[in-house]
Structure formats: structure tokens, C-alpha cells
Amino acid sequence: HVQLVESGGGSVQAGGSLRLSCVASGDHRRSLCLGWFRQAPGKEREGVAAIYTGGGPEVFVDYYADSVKGRFTVSQDYVKNLLHLQMDNLKPEDTAMYYCAADRSLKCATVLRGTWSGRADFGYWGQGTQVTVS
């Protein structure tokens, strides 16, 4: 099992920044890909950013949804078991619950190939952290 716990959410004015963090524990070293998702009220959960690491310290591929390209940056701190999402120039439409997720299945191959749909079908999830932009 993999346990994921997010932090760093909060309320911010439009144009501001937040940095989300996700700490992983358990059998997380076998996770091949990691990602950030968000879900706004009344909407489906959507992929925001994802990375393929193959379980190691190197990020081979990163992916961003069109709506956040140029504003969000995903990174990992392999030694500290952390996944970050730096969010800059936030907009009110970024308001949502943000989730950290990991997967170790063949679904990660789409992240590696750059064909990931952003579908929220990763196997392991955190509880989420709320981001509100006004």
C-alpha cells in the first residue's frame, strides 16, 4: 500500500501563488508515476500535472493540463519522499480540492509516452487539500 498526505492548500487572491506538497509513505518506491488532480464542486476530477519516474529519482516526463501550462510546476524530492506542485498566477477557476495520486500499473505508460488523458484513474490517492482563489 501507498499512503499519500497533501498539505499547502489555502486561500489566496488571484495572481498569487501556493505550493502544494504531498508526502508519500508505505510501498511508494514502486510507484511509476505520480500526479496532481483537482475537483471543483459539480465537476469531474481532472488531471492537472503528472510525472513518470519509474520509481526512481529522475523525472523522465512531465505533463500539464493546458489550463495550467506555464503557471504550475510539478517536481519531486526523492530523498524526502515529497511531490510538489508550485502554482503561480492563480486564477479563480483554479479553485478546487487538489489531490495527490500515484500509480504503479501500465496506466503510467501513457504518462511516459505523453499520451495521458488526465483521467483520474490512478490507484493510490491522498485525502486532498483545498485551494480557494478569489
PDB file of C-alpha atoms in Angstrom:
ATOM      1  CA  HIS A   1       0.000   0.000   0.000  1.00  0.00           C
ATOM      2  CA  VAL A   2       0.944   3.615  -0.561  1.00  0.00           C
ATOM      3  CA  GLN A   3      -0.111   6.399   1.762  1.00  0.00           C
ATOM      4  CA  LEU A   4      -0.254   9.971   0.483  1.00  0.00           C
ATOM      5  CA  VAL A   5      -0.885  13.105   2.530  1.00  0.00           C
ATOM      6  CA  GLU A   6      -1.273  16.526   0.943  1.00  0.00           C
ATOM      7  CA  SER A   7      -0.623  19.924   2.503  1.00  0.00           C
ATOM      8  CA  GLY A   8      -0.179  23.532   1.487  1.00  0.00           C
ATOM      9  CA  GLY A   9      -3.659  24.462   0.372  1.00  0.00           C
ATOM     10  CA  GLY A  10      -5.322  27.687   1.420  1.00  0.00           C
ATOM     11  CA  SER A  11      -6.980  30.874   0.264  1.00  0.00           C
ATOM     12  CA  VAL A  12      -5.194  33.316  -1.994  1.00  0.00           C
ATOM     13  CA  GLN A  13      -6.055  36.254  -4.195  1.00  0.00           C
ATOM     14  CA  ALA A  14      -5.952  35.991  -7.958  1.00  0.00           C
ATOM     15  CA  GLY A  15      -2.402  36.333  -9.222  1.00  0.00           C
ATOM     16  CA  GLY A  16      -0.970  34.824  -6.066  1.00  0.00           C
ATOM     17  CA  SER A  17       0.966  31.609  -5.513  1.00  0.00           C
ATOM     18  CA  LEU A  18       0.696  28.453  -3.465  1.00  0.00           C
ATOM     19  CA  ARG A  19       2.920  25.423  -3.145  1.00  0.00           C
ATOM     20  CA  LEU A  20       1.275  22.095  -2.504  1.00  0.00           C
ATOM     21  CA  SER A  21       3.206  19.199  -1.052  1.00  0.00           C
ATOM     22  CA  CYS A  22       2.453  15.505  -0.849  1.00  0.00           C
ATOM     23  CA  VAL A  23       4.397  13.162   1.389  1.00  0.00           C
ATOM     24  CA  ALA A  24       4.446   9.500   0.468  1.00  0.00           C
ATOM     25  CA  SER A  25       4.934   6.527   2.749  1.00  0.00           C
ATOM     26  CA  GLY A  26       4.470   2.803   2.634  1.00  0.00           C
ATOM     27  CA  ASP A  27       5.389   0.922  -0.520  1.00  0.00           C
ATOM     28  CA  HIS A  28       5.661   4.116  -2.576  1.00  0.00           C
ATOM     29  CA  ARG A  29       9.054   3.359  -4.142  1.00  0.00           C
ATOM     30  CA  ARG A  30       7.303   1.081  -6.608  1.00  0.00           C
ATOM     31  CA  SER A  31       5.111   3.886  -7.934  1.00  0.00           C
ATOM     32  CA  LEU A  32       5.922   4.516 -11.589  1.00  0.00           C
ATOM     33  CA  CYS A  33       4.043   7.758 -11.998  1.00  0.00           C
ATOM     34  CA  LEU A  34       2.794  10.488  -9.704  1.00  0.00           C
ATOM     35  CA  GLY A  35       0.294  13.208 -10.303  1.00  0.00           C
ATOM     36  CA  TRP A  36      -1.824  16.079  -9.066  1.00  0.00           C
ATOM     37  CA  PHE A  37      -5.535  16.187  -9.735  1.00  0.00           C
ATOM     38  CA  ARG A  38      -8.267  18.622  -8.816  1.00  0.00           C
ATOM     39  CA  GLN A  39     -12.008  18.557  -8.429  1.00  0.00           C
ATOM     40  CA  ALA A  40     -14.231  21.612  -8.309  1.00  0.00           C
ATOM     41  CA  PRO A  41     -17.812  21.414  -6.992  1.00  0.00           C
ATOM     42  CA  GLY A  42     -20.091  19.801  -9.551  1.00  0.00           C
ATOM     43  CA  LYS A  43     -17.229  18.844 -11.828  1.00  0.00           C
ATOM     44  CA  GLU A  44     -15.303  15.667 -12.516  1.00  0.00           C
ATOM     45  CA  ARG A  45     -11.875  15.143 -11.081  1.00  0.00           C
ATOM     46  CA  GLU A  46      -9.262  16.106 -13.660  1.00  0.00           C
ATOM     47  CA  GLY A  47      -5.548  15.640 -14.041  1.00  0.00           C
ATOM     48  CA  VAL A  48      -3.504  18.794 -13.569  1.00  0.00           C
ATOM     49  CA  ALA A  49       0.069  17.541 -13.743  1.00  0.00           C
ATOM     50  CA  ALA A  50       1.848  14.209 -13.770  1.00  0.00           C
ATOM     51  CA  ILE A  51       5.362  12.836 -13.893  1.00  0.00           C
ATOM     52  CA  TYR A  52       6.846   9.493 -14.878  1.00  0.00           C
ATOM     53  CA  THR A  53       9.725   8.459 -12.655  1.00  0.00           C
ATOM     54  CA  GLY A  54       9.820   4.704 -12.980  1.00  0.00           C
ATOM     55  CA  GLY A  55      10.134   4.632  -9.195  1.00  0.00           C
ATOM     56  CA  GLY A  56      13.474   6.438  -9.179  1.00  0.00           C
ATOM     57  CA  PRO A  57      14.741   9.962  -8.569  1.00  0.00           C
ATOM     58  CA  GLU A  58      14.731  11.072 -12.197  1.00  0.00           C
ATOM     59  CA  VAL A  59      11.708  12.666 -13.808  1.00  0.00           C
ATOM     60  CA  PHE A  60      11.600  11.301 -17.349  1.00  0.00           C
ATOM     61  CA  VAL A  61       8.436  13.014 -18.498  1.00  0.00           C
ATOM     62  CA  ASP A  62       6.190  15.689 -17.073  1.00  0.00           C
ATOM     63  CA  TYR A  63       2.694  16.527 -18.220  1.00  0.00           C
ATOM     64  CA  TYR A  64       0.496  19.553 -17.663  1.00  0.00           C
ATOM     65  CA  ALA A  65      -3.112  20.240 -18.483  1.00  0.00           C
ATOM     66  CA  ASP A  66      -3.486  23.066 -20.985  1.00  0.00           C
ATOM     67  CA  SER A  67      -5.268  25.179 -18.408  1.00  0.00           C
ATOM     68  CA  VAL A  68      -2.204  25.282 -16.121  1.00  0.00           C
ATOM     69  CA  LYS A  69       0.721  25.195 -18.558  1.00  0.00           C
ATOM     70  CA  GLY A  70       3.199  27.946 -17.818  1.00  0.00           C
ATOM     71  CA  ARG A  71       1.708  28.566 -14.367  1.00  0.00           C
ATOM     72  CA  PHE A  72       2.091  25.261 -12.485  1.00  0.00           C
ATOM     73  CA  THR A  73       5.245  23.211 -11.960  1.00  0.00           C
ATOM     74  CA  VAL A  74       5.368  19.668 -10.621  1.00  0.00           C
ATOM     75  CA  SER A  75       8.509  18.290  -9.005  1.00  0.00           C
ATOM     76  CA  GLN A  76       9.626  15.564  -6.663  1.00  0.00           C
ATOM     77  CA  ASP A  77      12.086  15.407  -3.801  1.00  0.00           C
ATOM     78  CA  TYR A  78      13.006  11.731  -3.992  1.00  0.00           C
ATOM     79  CA  VAL A  79      15.094  11.727  -0.811  1.00  0.00           C
ATOM     80  CA  LYS A  80      12.301  13.249   1.288  1.00  0.00           C
ATOM     81  CA  ASN A  81       9.515  11.308  -0.443  1.00  0.00           C
ATOM     82  CA  LEU A  82       7.793  14.518  -1.473  1.00  0.00           C
ATOM     83  CA  LEU A  83       5.822  15.556  -4.539  1.00  0.00           C
ATOM     84  CA  HIS A  84       5.289  19.296  -5.010  1.00  0.00           C
ATOM     85  CA  LEU A  85       3.016  21.438  -7.111  1.00  0.00           C
ATOM     86  CA  GLN A  86       4.110  25.051  -7.410  1.00  0.00           C
ATOM     87  CA  MET A  87       1.137  27.117  -8.515  1.00  0.00           C
ATOM     88  CA  ASP A  88       1.758  30.662  -9.727  1.00  0.00           C
ATOM     89  CA  ASN A  89      -0.515  33.310 -11.202  1.00  0.00           C
ATOM     90  CA  LEU A  90      -3.518  31.576  -9.701  1.00  0.00           C
ATOM     91  CA  LYS A  91      -6.956  32.248 -11.139  1.00  0.00           C
ATOM     92  CA  PRO A  92     -10.422  31.888  -9.587  1.00  0.00           C
ATOM     93  CA  GLU A  93     -11.052  28.935 -11.886  1.00  0.00           C
ATOM     94  CA  ASP A  94      -8.208  27.096 -10.147  1.00  0.00           C
ATOM     95  CA  THR A  95     -10.396  26.853  -7.048  1.00  0.00           C
ATOM     96  CA  ALA A  96     -10.808  23.165  -6.234  1.00  0.00           C
ATOM     97  CA  MET A  97      -9.842  20.335  -3.948  1.00  0.00           C
ATOM     98  CA  TYR A  98      -6.391  19.180  -5.021  1.00  0.00           C
ATOM     99  CA  TYR A  99      -5.347  15.549  -4.723  1.00  0.00           C
ATOM    100  CA  CYS A 100      -2.016  13.806  -4.937  1.00  0.00           C
ATOM    101  CA  ALA A 101      -2.037  10.374  -6.561  1.00  0.00           C
ATOM    102  CA  ALA A 102       0.337   7.586  -7.517  1.00  0.00           C
ATOM    103  CA  ASP A 103       0.190   4.509  -9.688  1.00  0.00           C
ATOM    104  CA  ARG A 104       2.381   1.543 -10.471  1.00  0.00           C
ATOM    105  CA  SER A 105       0.422  -0.061 -13.307  1.00  0.00           C
ATOM    106  CA  LEU A 106       0.570   0.058 -17.094  1.00  0.00           C
ATOM    107  CA  LYS A 107      -1.540   3.222 -16.921  1.00  0.00           C
ATOM    108  CA  CYS A 108       1.735   5.028 -16.277  1.00  0.00           C
ATOM    109  CA  ALA A 109       2.916   4.135 -19.783  1.00  0.00           C
ATOM    110  CA  THR A 110       0.624   6.816 -21.157  1.00  0.00           C
ATOM    111  CA  VAL A 111       2.354   9.410 -18.992  1.00  0.00           C
ATOM    112  CA  LEU A 112       5.717   8.195 -20.282  1.00  0.00           C
ATOM    113  CA  ARG A 113       4.553   8.315 -23.899  1.00  0.00           C
ATOM    114  CA  GLY A 114       2.984  11.735 -23.493  1.00  0.00           C
ATOM    115  CA  THR A 115      -0.485  10.430 -24.323  1.00  0.00           C
ATOM    116  CA  TRP A 116      -2.008  10.578 -20.856  1.00  0.00           C
ATOM    117  CA  SER A 117      -5.617  11.735 -20.925  1.00  0.00           C
ATOM    118  CA  GLY A 118      -5.632  13.190 -17.415  1.00  0.00           C
ATOM    119  CA  ARG A 119      -8.206  10.651 -16.350  1.00  0.00           C
ATOM    120  CA  ALA A 120      -8.422  10.253 -12.587  1.00  0.00           C
ATOM    121  CA  ASP A 121      -7.755   6.520 -12.521  1.00  0.00           C
ATOM    122  CA  PHE A 122      -4.546   6.286 -10.520  1.00  0.00           C
ATOM    123  CA  GLY A 123      -4.502   3.575  -7.885  1.00  0.00           C
ATOM    124  CA  TYR A 124      -3.464   5.491  -4.758  1.00  0.00           C
ATOM    125  CA  TRP A 125      -4.884   8.767  -3.513  1.00  0.00           C
ATOM    126  CA  GLY A 126      -4.470  11.288  -0.750  1.00  0.00           C
ATOM    127  CA  GLN A 127      -7.338  12.962   1.069  1.00  0.00           C
ATOM    128  CA  GLY A 128      -6.958  16.286  -0.708  1.00  0.00           C
ATOM    129  CA  THR A 129      -6.187  19.882   0.192  1.00  0.00           C
ATOM    130  CA  GLN A 130      -8.469  22.796  -0.603  1.00  0.00           C
ATOM    131  CA  VAL A 131      -7.303  25.690  -2.784  1.00  0.00           C
ATOM    132  CA  THR A 132      -9.503  28.780  -3.000  1.00  0.00           C
ATOM    133  CA  VAL A 133      -8.671  31.689  -5.291  1.00  0.00           C
ATOM    134  CA  SER A 134     -10.700  34.874  -5.092  1.00  0.00           C
TER     135      SER A 134
END
